[in-house]
Coordinates of C-alpha atoms in Angstrom, one line a residue:
Chain A
X19 CA 24.4 30.5 96.0
X20 CA 21.2 31.7 94.5
X21 CA 17.9 31.2 96.2
X22 CA 15.5 29.5 93.8
X23 CA 12.3 30.2 95.7
X24 CA 12.4 34.0 95.6
X25 CA 14.3 34.7 92.5
X26 CA 12.4 36.9 90.2
X27 CA 9.6 37.4 92.7
X28 CA 7.5 40.4 91.8
X29 CA 8.6 40.7 88.3
X30 CA 7.8 37.1 87.5
X31 CA 4.4 37.3 89.1
X32 CA 3.5 40.2 86.9
X33 CA 4.9 38.4 83.9
X34 CA 3.0 35.3 84.7
X35 CA -0.2 37.1 85.3
X36 CA 0.1 39.1 82.2
X37 CA 0.7 36.0 80.2
X38 CA -2.2 34.2 81.9
X39 CA 0.1 31.5 82.9
X40 CA -0.8 31.1 86.5
X41 CA -3.4 28.4 86.9
X42 CA -2.7 26.7 83.6
X43 CA -2.7 22.9 84.0
X44 CA 0.8 21.5 83.9
X45 CA 1.2 18.4 81.9
X46 CA 2.8 15.3 83.4
X47 CA 4.7 12.6 81.5
X48 CA 3.0 9.7 79.9
X49 CA 4.5 6.6 81.4
X50 CA 6.7 4.6 79.1
X51 CA 7.3 1.0 79.2
X52 CA 10.5 -0.9 78.3
X53 CA 11.3 -4.5 78.2
X54 CA 8.9 -7.1 77.1
X55 CA 5.8 -5.3 78.1
X56 CA 4.1 -3.6 75.3
X57 CA 5.1 0.0 74.9
X58 CA 2.6 2.8 74.5
X59 CA 1.8 4.0 71.0
X60 CA 3.3 6.9 69.2
X61 CA 5.2 9.8 70.6
X62 CA 4.3 12.1 73.4
X63 CA 0.9 13.4 72.5
X64 CA -1.0 11.7 75.3
X65 CA -0.7 13.3 78.7
X66 CA -2.3 13.6 82.0
X67 CA -3.1 16.8 83.7
X68 CA -1.9 17.8 87.2
X69 CA -1.7 20.9 89.4
X70 CA 0.8 23.7 88.8
X71 CA 3.9 23.0 90.8
X72 CA 5.7 25.5 93.0
X73 CA 8.5 25.4 90.5
X74 CA 6.3 26.9 87.8
X75 CA 7.3 30.5 88.2
X76 CA 11.0 29.6 88.0
X77 CA 10.4 27.6 84.9
X78 CA 8.6 30.4 83.2
X79 CA 11.4 32.7 84.3
X80 CA 13.8 30.8 82.2
X81 CA 12.0 31.8 79.1
X82 CA 12.6 35.4 79.6
X83 CA 15.8 36.9 80.7
X84 CA 15.4 38.8 83.9
X85 CA 15.1 42.5 83.8
X86 CA 18.2 44.4 84.8
X87 CA 16.8 47.9 85.0
X88 CA 19.7 50.3 84.5
X89 CA 22.2 47.5 85.0
X90 CA 24.2 47.0 81.8
X91 CA 25.5 43.7 80.4
X92 CA 29.2 43.0 80.3
X93 CA 30.8 41.1 77.4
X94 CA 33.5 38.5 77.1
X95 CA 35.9 37.2 74.5
X96 CA 35.5 33.7 73.0
X97 CA 36.2 30.9 75.6
X98 CA 37.2 33.6 78.1
X99 CA 35.9 34.8 81.4
X100 CA 38.4 37.7 81.7
X101 CA 37.0 41.1 82.3
X102 CA 38.0 43.6 79.7
X103 CA 38.7 47.3 80.5
X104 CA 35.3 48.1 79.1
X105 CA 33.6 45.4 81.2
X106 CA 35.3 46.8 84.3
X107 CA 33.9 50.3 83.5
X108 CA 30.4 48.8 83.0
X109 CA 30.7 47.0 86.3
X110 CA 31.8 50.2 88.0
X111 CA 28.7 51.9 86.7
X112 CA 26.6 49.0 87.8
X113 CA 28.2 49.0 91.3
X114 CA 27.5 52.7 91.6
X115 CA 23.9 52.1 90.9
X116 CA 23.7 49.3 93.3
X117 CA 25.3 51.4 96.0
X118 CA 22.5 54.0 95.5
X119 CA 19.8 51.3 95.5
X120 CA 20.8 49.4 98.6
X121 CA 17.6 47.4 98.8
X122 CA 18.2 45.7 95.4
X123 CA 19.4 42.2 95.1
X124 CA 20.9 41.0 91.8
X125 CA 21.4 37.7 90.2
X126 CA 24.4 37.7 87.9
X127 CA 23.8 35.4 84.9
X128 CA 26.7 34.0 82.9
X129 CA 25.9 33.3 79.2
X130 CA 27.9 32.0 76.2
X131 CA 27.7 31.9 72.5
X132 CA 26.6 28.6 70.9
X133 CA 30.1 27.6 69.6
X134 CA 31.1 24.9 71.9
X135 CA 29.5 22.2 73.9
X136 CA 26.6 22.7 76.2
X137 CA 28.3 21.3 79.3
X138 CA 31.5 23.2 78.8
X139 CA 29.6 26.4 78.2
X140 CA 27.6 25.9 81.3
X141 CA 30.8 25.8 83.3
X142 CA 32.2 28.7 81.4
X143 CA 29.1 30.7 82.0
X144 CA 29.5 30.1 85.7
X145 CA 33.0 31.4 85.5
X146 CA 31.8 34.6 83.7
X147 CA 29.1 35.1 86.3
X148 CA 31.5 34.6 89.1
X149 CA 34.1 37.0 87.6
X150 CA 31.5 39.7 87.3
X151 CA 30.2 39.0 90.8
X152 CA 33.7 39.0 92.3
X153 CA 34.5 42.4 90.7
X154 CA 31.3 43.9 92.0
X155 CA 32.2 42.7 95.5
X156 CA 35.7 44.3 95.2
X157 CA 33.9 47.5 94.2
X158 CA 32.1 47.4 97.5
X159 CA 28.8 45.7 96.7
X160 CA 27.9 43.4 99.6
X161 CA 28.3 39.8 98.6
X162 CA 24.9 38.9 100.1
X163 CA 23.2 41.0 97.6
X164 CA 24.7 39.1 94.7
X165 CA 23.9 35.6 93.5
X166 CA 25.1 33.8 90.4
X167 CA 23.7 31.4 87.9
X168 CA 25.0 30.0 84.6
X169 CA 22.8 29.6 81.6
X170 CA 25.6 28.5 79.3
X171 CA 24.6 28.7 75.7
X172 CA 21.0 28.0 76.5
X173 CA 19.4 31.5 76.4
X174 CA 21.0 33.3 73.4
X175 CA 20.0 36.9 72.7
X176 CA 20.3 36.2 69.0
X177 CA 20.9 33.1 66.9
X178 CA 22.8 34.3 63.8
X179 CA 26.1 32.8 63.0
X180 CA 28.3 35.8 62.9
X181 CA 30.7 37.5 65.3
X182 CA 28.4 40.4 66.3
X183 CA 25.7 38.0 67.4
X184 CA 28.2 35.7 69.2
X185 CA 29.6 38.7 71.0
X186 CA 26.1 39.7 72.2
X187 CA 25.6 36.3 73.6
X188 CA 28.9 36.1 75.5
X189 CA 27.7 38.2 78.3
X190 CA 27.2 38.7 82.0
X191 CA 23.6 39.8 82.6
X192 CA 22.2 41.3 85.8
X193 CA 18.7 40.4 86.9
X194 CA 17.2 42.5 89.6
X195 CA 15.5 40.3 92.2
X196 CA 14.5 42.9 94.8
Chain B
X24 CA 36.6 -1.0 47.7
X25 CA 37.7 -3.0 50.6
X26 CA 35.8 -6.2 50.8
X27 CA 36.5 -8.1 53.9
X28 CA 35.8 -11.7 53.7
X29 CA 34.2 -12.9 56.9
X30 CA 34.2 -16.5 57.8
X31 CA 31.3 -17.0 60.1
X32 CA 30.1 -19.9 62.0
X33 CA 26.6 -20.7 62.7
X34 CA 27.1 -21.9 66.3
X35 CA 27.2 -18.6 68.0
X36 CA 23.6 -18.7 69.0
X37 CA 23.4 -18.2 72.8
X38 CA 21.2 -15.2 72.4
X39 CA 18.2 -15.1 74.6
X40 CA 15.3 -13.2 73.2
X41 CA 12.3 -12.8 75.4
X42 CA 9.8 -12.6 72.6
X43 CA 11.5 -14.9 70.1
X44 CA 12.0 -18.6 69.5
X45 CA 14.7 -20.2 67.4
X46 CA 13.2 -21.6 64.3
X47 CA 14.3 -24.7 62.6
X48 CA 17.2 -23.9 60.3
X49 CA 18.8 -21.2 62.5
X50 CA 21.1 -23.5 64.3
X51 CA 23.4 -25.2 61.9
X52 CA 26.5 -27.3 62.0
X53 CA 29.5 -25.4 63.0
X54 CA 31.1 -26.3 59.7
X55 CA 28.6 -24.5 57.6
X56 CA 29.8 -21.2 56.4
X57 CA 28.2 -18.2 54.7
X58 CA 29.6 -17.2 51.4
X59 CA 28.2 -13.7 51.6
X60 CA 31.0 -11.2 52.2
X61 CA 30.2 -8.1 54.2
X62 CA 32.2 -5.0 53.3
X63 CA 33.2 -2.2 55.6
X64 CA 30.6 0.6 56.0
X65 CA 30.7 2.9 53.1
X66 CA 31.5 0.3 50.5
X67 CA 29.0 -0.8 47.9
X68 CA 27.1 -2.9 50.5
X69 CA 25.7 -6.4 50.3
X70 CA 22.7 -6.4 47.9
X71 CA 19.8 -7.7 50.0
X72 CA 16.1 -7.9 49.1
X73 CA 13.6 -7.3 51.9
X74 CA 10.1 -8.6 51.2
X75 CA 7.1 -7.4 53.1
X76 CA 5.7 -10.0 55.4
X77 CA 2.6 -11.8 54.3
X78 CA -0.3 -12.9 56.3
X79 CA -1.3 -16.4 55.3
X80 CA -4.7 -16.1 57.1
X81 CA -6.0 -12.8 55.9
X82 CA -5.4 -9.7 53.7
X83 CA -6.2 -7.4 56.6
X84 CA -3.5 -5.3 58.4
X85 CA -1.1 -5.6 55.5
X86 CA 0.7 -2.4 56.8
X87 CA 2.2 -4.6 59.6
X88 CA 4.1 -6.5 57.0
X89 CA 5.1 -3.3 55.3
X90 CA 6.2 -1.6 58.5
X91 CA 8.4 -4.6 59.4
X92 CA 10.1 -4.5 56.0
X93 CA 10.5 -0.7 55.9
X94 CA 12.0 -0.6 59.4
X95 CA 14.5 -3.3 58.5
X96 CA 15.2 -1.5 55.2
X97 CA 16.0 1.7 57.1
X98 CA 18.2 -0.1 59.7
X99 CA 20.2 -2.0 57.2
X100 CA 20.6 1.1 55.1
X101 CA 21.8 3.0 58.2
X102 CA 24.3 0.2 58.8
X103 CA 26.2 1.1 55.7
X104 CA 26.8 -2.6 55.2
X105 CA 23.9 -3.3 52.9
X106 CA 22.3 -2.1 49.7
X107 CA 18.6 -2.8 50.0
X108 CA 17.2 -3.6 46.5
X109 CA 14.3 -1.5 45.3
X110 CA 11.0 -3.1 46.2
X111 CA 9.5 -2.2 42.8
X112 CA 11.8 -4.6 41.1
X113 CA 10.8 -7.7 43.0
X114 CA 9.3 -10.4 40.9
X115 CA 8.1 -12.7 43.6
X116 CA 5.3 -11.6 46.0
X117 CA 5.5 -11.6 49.8
X118 CA 3.7 -15.0 50.1
X119 CA 5.8 -18.2 50.2
X120 CA 8.3 -17.6 52.9
X121 CA 9.7 -21.0 53.7
X122 CA 12.6 -22.5 51.8
X123 CA 10.6 -24.8 49.5
X124 CA 8.2 -22.1 48.5
X125 CA 10.8 -19.6 47.3
X126 CA 11.9 -19.5 43.7
X127 CA 15.5 -18.2 44.2
X128 CA 15.8 -17.5 40.5
X129 CA 13.4 -14.6 41.1
X130 CA 15.9 -13.1 43.4
X131 CA 19.2 -14.0 41.8
X132 CA 18.2 -12.2 38.6
X133 CA 18.0 -9.0 40.8
X134 CA 21.6 -9.7 41.9
X135 CA 20.3 -10.2 45.5
X136 CA 22.8 -12.1 47.6
X137 CA 20.5 -12.2 50.7
X138 CA 16.8 -12.2 51.1
X139 CA 14.4 -11.5 54.0
X140 CA 10.9 -13.0 53.8
X141 CA 8.4 -13.9 56.5
X142 CA 4.9 -14.1 57.7
X143 CA 2.7 -12.6 60.4
X144 CA -0.4 -13.7 62.2
X145 CA -2.8 -11.6 64.3
X146 CA -5.0 -12.9 67.1
X147 CA -6.8 -9.9 68.3
X148 CA -4.0 -7.5 69.2
X149 CA -1.5 -10.2 69.6
X150 CA 1.0 -10.3 66.8
X151 CA 3.2 -13.2 65.8
X152 CA 6.0 -12.7 63.3
X153 CA 8.2 -15.2 61.7
X154 CA 11.1 -13.7 59.8
X155 CA 13.7 -15.6 57.8
X156 CA 17.0 -14.7 56.2
X157 CA 18.1 -16.6 53.1
X158 CA 21.3 -17.0 51.1
X159 CA 20.1 -16.5 47.5
X160 CA 23.1 -18.1 45.9
X161 CA 23.2 -21.2 48.0
X162 CA 19.4 -21.3 48.2
X163 CA 19.6 -21.9 52.0
X164 CA 17.9 -20.5 55.0
X165 CA 20.6 -18.7 57.1
X166 CA 18.4 -18.0 60.1
X167 CA 14.9 -17.4 61.4
X168 CA 13.3 -15.7 64.3
X169 CA 9.8 -15.8 65.7
X170 CA 8.5 -12.7 67.7
X171 CA 5.3 -12.7 69.7
X172 CA 3.9 -9.5 71.2
X173 CA 1.5 -6.7 70.9
X174 CA 0.9 -5.5 67.3
X175 CA 2.2 -2.0 68.1
X176 CA 5.6 -3.6 68.8
X177 CA 6.1 -4.4 65.2
X178 CA 9.0 -1.9 64.8
X179 CA 10.7 -3.2 67.9
X180 CA 10.5 -6.7 66.4
X181 CA 11.9 -5.4 63.2
X182 CA 14.8 -3.7 64.9
X183 CA 15.6 -7.0 66.7
X184 CA 15.6 -8.9 63.5
X185 CA 17.8 -6.3 61.9
X186 CA 20.2 -6.8 64.8
X187 CA 20.1 -10.6 64.1
X188 CA 20.8 -10.1 60.4
X189 CA 23.9 -8.1 61.4
X190 CA 24.9 -10.8 63.9
X191 CA 24.5 -13.5 61.3
X192 CA 26.4 -11.7 58.5
X193 CA 29.1 -9.9 60.5
X194 CA 29.4 -12.0 63.6
X195 CA 28.3 -9.1 65.8
X196 CA 24.8 -8.1 66.8
X197 CA 23.6 -4.8 65.4
X198 CA 22.7 -1.8 67.5
X199 CA 19.2 -1.2 66.2
X200 CA 17.2 -2.4 69.2
X201 CA 18.3 0.6 71.2
X202 CA 17.2 4.2 71.6
X203 CA 18.7 7.6 71.5
X204 CA 18.0 10.3 74.1
X205 CA 18.5 13.9 73.1
X206 CA 17.5 17.4 74.0
X207 CA 15.2 19.5 71.8
X208 CA 13.4 22.8 71.9
X209 CA 11.0 21.6 69.1
X210 CA 7.8 22.4 71.1
X211 CA 8.8 25.8 72.4
X212 CA 12.0 27.6 71.3
X213 CA 13.1 28.7 74.8
X214 CA 12.3 25.4 76.5
X215 CA 14.4 22.3 76.2
X216 CA 13.0 18.9 77.1
X217 CA 14.4 15.4 77.0
X218 CA 13.3 13.2 74.1
X219 CA 13.9 9.5 73.3
X220 CA 13.7 8.2 69.7
X221 CA 14.0 4.8 68.3
X222 CA 16.5 4.2 65.5
X223 CA 13.9 4.6 62.8
X224 CA 13.5 8.2 64.0
X225 CA 9.7 7.5 63.7
X226 CA 8.9 6.9 67.4
X227 CA 10.0 10.1 69.0
X228 CA 8.8 10.5 72.6
X229 CA 9.1 13.5 74.9
X230 CA 10.1 12.1 78.3
X231 CA 10.1 15.3 80.4
X232 CA 7.3 17.8 80.7
X233 CA 9.2 20.3 82.8
X234 CA 8.9 23.4 80.7
X235 CA 12.3 24.5 81.6
X236 CA 15.9 23.9 80.4
X237 CA 17.1 20.3 80.3
X238 CA 20.6 19.3 79.3
X239 CA 22.9 16.4 78.8
X240 CA 21.0 13.1 79.1
X241 CA 23.0 10.0 80.0
X242 CA 21.6 6.4 80.2
X243 CA 21.7 4.0 83.1
X244 CA 23.4 0.7 82.1
X245 CA 20.0 -1.1 82.0
X246 CA 18.4 1.6 79.9
X247 CA 15.7 2.1 82.5
X248 CA 16.7 5.5 83.7
X249 CA 18.2 8.7 82.4
X250 CA 20.4 11.2 84.2
X251 CA 20.1 14.8 83.0
X252 CA 20.6 18.3 84.2
X253 CA 17.4 20.4 84.7
X254 CA 16.7 23.9 85.8
X255 CA 13.3 22.9 87.2
X256 CA 14.4 23.7 90.7
X257 CA 16.2 26.9 89.8
X258 CA 19.8 26.4 88.8
X259 CA 21.1 23.4 87.0
X260 CA 20.8 20.4 89.2
X261 CA 21.3 16.7 88.3
X262 CA 18.2 14.6 88.1
X263 CA 17.4 11.0 87.6
X264 CA 14.4 10.0 85.4
X265 CA 12.7 6.6 85.7
X266 CA 11.5 6.0 82.1
X267 CA 8.8 3.5 83.1
X268 CA 7.0 5.8 85.5
X269 CA 8.1 9.2 84.1
X270 CA 9.1 10.3 87.6
X271 CA 12.3 12.2 88.2
X272 CA 14.2 13.0 91.4
X273 CA 17.1 15.3 92.1
X274 CA 20.2 13.3 92.6
X275 CA 22.4 15.8 94.4
X276 CA 21.7 19.2 95.9
X277 CA 24.6 21.0 94.3
X278 CA 24.8 22.9 91.0
X279 CA 26.0 20.5 88.4
X280 CA 26.8 20.6 84.6
X281 CA 26.8 17.0 83.5
X282 CA 26.6 13.5 84.9
X283 CA 27.4 10.1 83.6
X284 CA 26.6 6.6 84.8
X285 CA 29.4 4.1 85.3
X286 CA 29.1 1.0 83.1
X287 CA 28.4 -1.3 86.1
X288 CA 25.8 1.1 87.4
X289 CA 27.4 1.6 90.8
X290 CA 28.7 5.1 90.4
X291 CA 27.8 8.4 88.8
X292 CA 30.5 10.8 87.7
X293 CA 29.4 14.4 87.8
X294 CA 30.8 17.8 87.2
X295 CA 29.8 20.0 90.2
X296 CA 30.2 23.7 90.8
X297 CA 32.7 24.3 93.4
X298 CA 32.8 28.0 94.3
X299 CA 32.3 29.0 90.7
X300 CA 34.6 26.4 89.2
X301 CA 33.6 22.9 88.1
X302 CA 35.3 19.8 89.4
X303 CA 34.6 16.1 89.0
X304 CA 33.1 14.0 91.7
X305 CA 31.8 10.5 92.1
X306 CA 28.4 9.8 93.6
X307 CA 26.4 6.7 94.3
X308 CA 23.3 6.3 92.2
X309 CA 21.3 7.3 95.3
X310 CA 23.2 10.6 95.5
X311 CA 25.8 10.0 98.2
X312 CA 29.1 11.6 97.7
X313 CA 31.8 8.9 97.2
X314 CA 34.9 11.0 96.3
X315 CA 36.2 14.1 94.7
X316 CA 38.3 13.5 91.6
X317 CA 39.7 16.8 90.5
X318 CA 41.1 19.9 92.3
X319 CA 42.1 22.2 89.5
X320 CA 41.2 25.8 89.1
X321 CA 40.3 25.2 85.5
X322 CA 37.0 23.9 84.2
X323 CA 36.6 20.1 84.5
X324 CA 33.5 18.7 82.8
X325 CA 32.0 16.0 80.6
X326 CA 33.2 12.8 82.4
X327 CA 33.0 9.7 80.1
X328 CA 33.7 6.2 81.5
X329 CA 36.0 3.6 80.1
X330 CA 34.1 0.4 79.5
X331 CA 35.9 -1.3 82.5
X332 CA 34.9 1.6 84.8
X333 CA 38.5 2.2 85.8
X334 CA 39.2 5.4 83.9
X335 CA 37.4 8.6 83.0
X336 CA 37.9 10.7 80.0
X337 CA 37.0 14.3 80.6
X338 CA 37.4 17.8 79.3
X339 CA 39.5 20.3 81.2
X340 CA 40.6 23.9 80.6
X341 CA 43.5 23.5 83.1
X342 CA 46.1 24.5 80.5
X343 CA 44.1 27.5 79.3
X344 CA 42.0 25.8 76.6
X345 CA 39.6 22.9 76.7
X346 CA 41.4 19.6 76.1
X347 CA 40.6 15.9 76.6
X348 CA 42.3 14.1 79.5
X349 CA 42.1 10.5 80.8
X350 CA 42.2 9.9 84.5
X351 CA 43.0 6.7 86.3
X352 CA 40.3 6.7 89.0
X353 CA 42.3 4.6 91.4
X354 CA 45.5 6.7 91.3
X355 CA 43.9 10.0 90.4
X356 CA 46.6 10.5 87.7
X357 CA 45.5 12.4 84.6
X358 CA 47.0 12.5 81.2
X359 CA 46.2 14.9 78.4
X360 CA 45.4 13.1 75.1
X361 CA 44.5 15.8 72.7
X362 CA 46.9 18.4 71.2
X363 CA 45.8 19.2 67.7
X364 CA 43.3 21.9 68.2
X365 CA 42.7 24.6 70.8
X366 CA 39.2 23.4 71.6
X367 CA 38.5 19.8 72.3
X368 CA 35.5 18.7 74.3
X369 CA 32.8 16.1 74.9
X370 CA 34.8 12.9 75.1
X371 CA 32.9 9.6 74.4
X372 CA 34.7 6.3 75.1
X373 CA 33.9 3.5 72.7
X374 CA 32.2 0.4 74.1
X375 CA 35.1 -1.8 73.1
X376 CA 37.5 0.6 74.9
X377 CA 39.7 1.3 71.9
X378 CA 38.8 4.8 70.9
X379 CA 37.8 8.1 72.4
X380 CA 35.6 10.2 70.2
X381 CA 35.3 13.9 70.9
X382 CA 34.3 17.3 69.5
X383 CA 37.1 19.4 68.1
X384 CA 36.9 23.0 66.9
X385 CA 39.0 23.5 63.9
X386 CA 37.4 25.4 61.0
X387 CA 33.9 24.6 62.4
X388 CA 33.2 21.7 64.7
X389 CA 34.0 18.2 63.9
X390 CA 34.0 14.8 65.5
X391 CA 37.4 13.2 65.9
X392 CA 38.7 10.1 67.6
X393 CA 42.0 9.2 69.2
X394 CA 43.5 6.4 71.2
X395 CA 42.7 6.5 74.9
X396 CA 46.5 6.6 75.6
X397 CA 46.9 9.5 73.2
X398 CA 48.2 9.6 69.6
X399 CA 47.0 10.7 66.2
X400 CA 43.7 12.4 66.0
X401 CA 41.5 11.2 63.1
X402 CA 38.6 13.1 61.6
X403 CA 35.3 11.2 61.5
X404 CA 32.6 13.7 60.4
X405 CA 31.6 17.3 60.7
X406 CA 29.4 17.7 63.8
X407 CA 29.4 17.7 67.5
X408 CA 28.7 15.7 70.7
X409 CA 29.5 12.1 69.7
X410 CA 27.8 9.2 71.4
X411 CA 28.7 5.6 70.6
X412 CA 26.3 2.8 69.5
X413 CA 26.3 -0.2 71.9
X414 CA 28.2 -2.2 69.3
X415 CA 30.8 0.5 68.8
X416 CA 30.3 0.6 65.0
X417 CA 28.4 3.9 64.8
X418 CA 28.1 7.3 66.5
X419 CA 25.2 9.6 67.0
X420 CA 26.2 13.2 66.4
X421 CA 24.5 16.5 66.1
X422 CA 24.9 18.7 63.0
X423 CA 23.1 22.0 62.5
X424 CA 20.4 21.1 65.0
X425 CA 19.7 17.6 63.7
X426 CA 20.8 14.2 64.9
X427 CA 22.8 12.0 62.5
X428 CA 24.1 8.5 62.7
X429 CA 27.5 7.9 61.3
X430 CA 29.7 4.9 60.9
X431 CA 32.8 5.1 62.9
X432 CA 35.0 5.6 59.9
X433 CA 32.7 8.5 58.8
X434 CA 31.8 6.8 55.5
X435 CA 28.1 6.2 56.1
X436 CA 26.0 9.2 57.3
X437 CA 22.3 9.1 57.8
X438 CA 20.0 11.8 59.2
X439 CA 17.9 10.6 62.2
X440 CA 15.8 13.6 63.2
X441 CA 14.2 16.5 61.4
X442 CA 11.5 19.1 61.7
X443 CA 11.4 22.3 63.7
X444 CA 13.7 23.1 66.6
X445 CA 17.2 22.2 67.6
X446 CA 18.0 18.6 68.4
X447 CA 21.3 18.3 70.4
X448 CA 23.2 16.2 72.9
X449 CA 22.5 12.7 71.6
X450 CA 23.0 9.8 74.0
X451 CA 22.8 6.3 72.6
X452 CA 21.3 3.8 74.9
X453 CA 22.6 0.3 75.7
X454 CA 21.0 -2.6 73.9
X455 CA 17.4 -2.8 75.3
X456 CA 15.5 -5.9 76.3

């Protein structure tokens, strides 16, 4: 299981500071009313302000794929979480680097192309992340240094409708947590 | 053109409307029958004239009467059952909305079979609307409704009257006093929030402000709450959002991919990550584990309840590709019901229980339906992620990042949302109060 409090730690702090995001007011929802009481007027523009929540850094994290350093992505076939020979070679190189950088913790992200349904792709992304994680463990990377998360089709690298773009999106990505 | 003559009685009037009163002329003897014949969606449609409402007291706030008429016009056009006649052709003005004050010749020359007229009154912010439906040929009032509320509720009143027109002319209430929840990244491309729109597509409201990824909204049976998946606490967890307060709370402390409320509100079916694989579980609405439903090594996601709450349709990759299955919850037995394509997902069980719509990949994505016991698969429309209207006559789908409403035979298709960003995962609410 991943740890949501510390994921992305230093990297995200730098990112947030550089974007000036820490300290921005977070907007909270305008109450809606249903039923016979009058509803509020038109859509979503009126909001209250409130303090920045503890979650904020994680939320901003979602906007930007985590940095993997020298760790390379692995790629999958459509609707598959099988590791190709090429993916295994990439994972071997990633495992070697992780062996030489024993303090590094990594979150393995599973991603999908956008052909398919969001929910199925979330589950498929989890399988991809898990397949990559399992293989790294068999190569000797301690399990406690690896966590997994699926982003399904939600964070594409590109949005074109062609095979080369879809292929780039069907990936396992490695995000260094430290 | 398949005209289906509908014989309708006037006596089916046990509808309680919190802001309406039955006007004289709505309740009629059971022997009276409407001559207007309503075709299937996609036919030529019943020609109907919809006059703006008039305000007998004042010429101020005329836009209220216009908004009422334009909302009904859009609803009835969406229904695929009507052809709303062009306003510019109307001879008679909005004033004169009771039977004796209408010159039906002015409407029959336009070939209108049905006519909507009415009045409105404002006392401060308080709006009263009286709307009436007439049979032009028989020169009779078919029905009337009075709505009293805040003036900003004019669209809601119009949706309700559109539902009543549908009830009156087809025997079944329309679906227009409902909402559609969906996911959009329209504000910020990499952030997905939950939105709710009315069926005009004009009152679109963002209901989460989480600045993270949100997925897969699902309504509670009362329409008061939404289940959805959010990354706001790290990974994808299931959350419950109270629409009246805007507050959300995590339902269950495990990674989950989708959740769906049972029709009676007592259970939540959820796909939960189980050591890297997703399986289906039942939770109480408070988040207590009730039972585990699937044990396969394949992906099991997208639970969709049968209307009686006894069965679940879901998507499973247990045979190697995603297919739709139906499970008897009591026995745990599952049966595969899709065979035609190698990629079938996102089942949606119709409110009448007779059809399961789903997304199929075969030369692009399309919405298909099949019988809950299996059988032929029938194409409805190109698109994805079907969600049924509460009356089962329509589906909301997503196509190229826009929401559309489509009649269940696929003949009538109307765009609901537009603008920037991708709008996906429509979830049609129950009928709202």
